[in-house]
Amino acid sequence: MTQVGEGHETAADGAGPVMTFGAPAVGEILAERYQLEQHVNNDSAGRQVWRGIDVILRRAVAVVLRHPGGDSATEMLQAAVAASRVIHPNLVGVYDAIDEQQRAYVVREWVDGESLRDLIGAEGPLDPARAIAIAHSVADALTAVHATGMVHGNVHPGSTLIADDGRVVLADARADAADSAEADVRAVGGILYFALTGHWPHAEVGQSGLPDANRDSSGNPAAPRQIRAGVPAYLDDLTMDLLDRRVAAPASDALTAELGRLDAASEDDEFEDVGPLRFVQGGSSGSSEPVRSAPKILLGVGALVVIAIIGLIFGINAINDTSSNADSGQSTTADGGTGQTDTPDVTQTQAPVPKPIKLTADMVRIVDPPPGDRDDTAEAKLTVDGDQETAWKLAWYSQPKFGNNKKGMGLLIDLGEARSLSEVQVFTSMPGVVMDLRVGTSDPGDSSTGDKKVLEQFTSLSDAEGGPTKSTGTKHVLSVADSTQKYQYVMVFLSELPRNEDTPGYQVNVNEIELYGY
């Protein structure tokens, strides 16, 4: 049975009381039309959700009641009235909104089925094709809402309903002044993430009934491919781009088009070969050239725009200076100046943007200082092959800090030349790994003696920030505070392992390491 009315807690409704005074009863008829048949649940704002019958049209309806009515119910009623103006197969139809002062209620379409939250709770994460189909339906519904100039404001696994006939519908709009079309679109990323992983990546007001995403030390959710196998890379990219506020969110119609393309590909068994993501805004361009929604592309376009603006300013100034000199008879110096010292300098220096540093197998090696047996050396290349499914698999230990006077193990990276660094991202199979970033001036050699010297000679960049840190998710970011310094030899050093519940002991896999610099 559907949980109509479920959704995120909002700042306005989160503390709403559960209706007691004026509570309805089975068989009661509201507004001389809507007969209450069964109390279904109380939603996240404390409102009662009932299954009822429209005695005039003889159809099932959902009735959401709130106590009290009046001014405190204005937002709920206004949202219902706004939603009633949009008719779409992926939106729950809103039939009526009534304020009796003592209580207020909204009458809506009844959907036989269950919410996405309950579906995932019962069956676990969905396969990629089904996750795409659900997200496509939600995005299509948002496109219809946004076309009217309104926003939904409550895209959530509890308000995404899966009907018994397979139809996906979005319910319970709660838009207020703080909501936006962009927030709706990014919430579709949350729907994809939840469908693929069973975890919710967005923060909520109040206590959420959804499992929180695994997060790194900066609070960023782990990518779906880090949590489960079988998620296509392009779907992983799309999901994380929608969640990443550094990446411009597409309009809802562009997102619908992209998800529709992926949805069609999955039906034609071409799911793995759909190619790069491409967002085309609202059909405004006739070009079919793919456009990748990624930070480096957006930043590159932004840089070109800035360069064009600066060039235009210089051109205008040059024209004005030439005209001014001609009118006043002022001479121009050999270097193009006018001899005046108060001319403003329009040149602006942009902060450099960190870029990924390509790493290859010959640039990395494993450091296993004595009494280590150096059996893992062949697995270093698996940490830079771009595949999250392959990994450097550390051996099992009986204690988290390795034991036998072994200080830990590391991955040494030779960049080939001194480079300025921004951060190092380490992807592991489990959270709870204690690690830090260390640097040196040379590699003493790929041997047991060389590994011992590395441990003695390399210094930690984390000492100034409180020493090594423990990862809180499967992605751990090691930041480099001073980007003016340059390093050729960098080592990610693991000094404490997490407990692995699969087999008694302490162990972790290092799936991938990524460096970013200038």
Short mmCIF file of C-alpha atoms in Angstrom, two decimals, residues 40 88 96 119 165 204 206-207 245 254 402 422 432 489-490 502:
data_model
loop_
_atom_site.label_atom_id
_atom_site.label_comp_id
_atom_site.label_asym_id
_atom_site.label_seq_id
_atom_site.Cartn_x
_atom_site.Cartn_y
_atom_site.Cartn_z
CA VAL A 40 -2.63 4.63 6.20
CA HIS A 88 1.23 14.91 -16.15
CA ASP A 96 -9.19 19.38 -3.82
CA LEU A 119 10.78 -0.62 -2.34
CA ASP A 165 1.20 -1.16 -12.87
CA GLU A 204 17.71 16.83 5.79
CA GLY A 206 15.39 16.75 11.50
CA GLN A 207 16.02 13.04 11.79
CA ARG A 245 27.57 21.82 -6.78
CA ALA A 254 17.97 18.52 -20.66
CA PHE A 402 50.07 -3.89 11.67
CA SER A 422 46.38 20.45 -4.47
CA GLY A 432 38.33 3.71 8.98
CA TYR A 489 58.25 12.06 -4.66
CA VAL A 490 54.95 11.64 -2.79
CA ASP A 502 34.04 -10.70 6.65
#
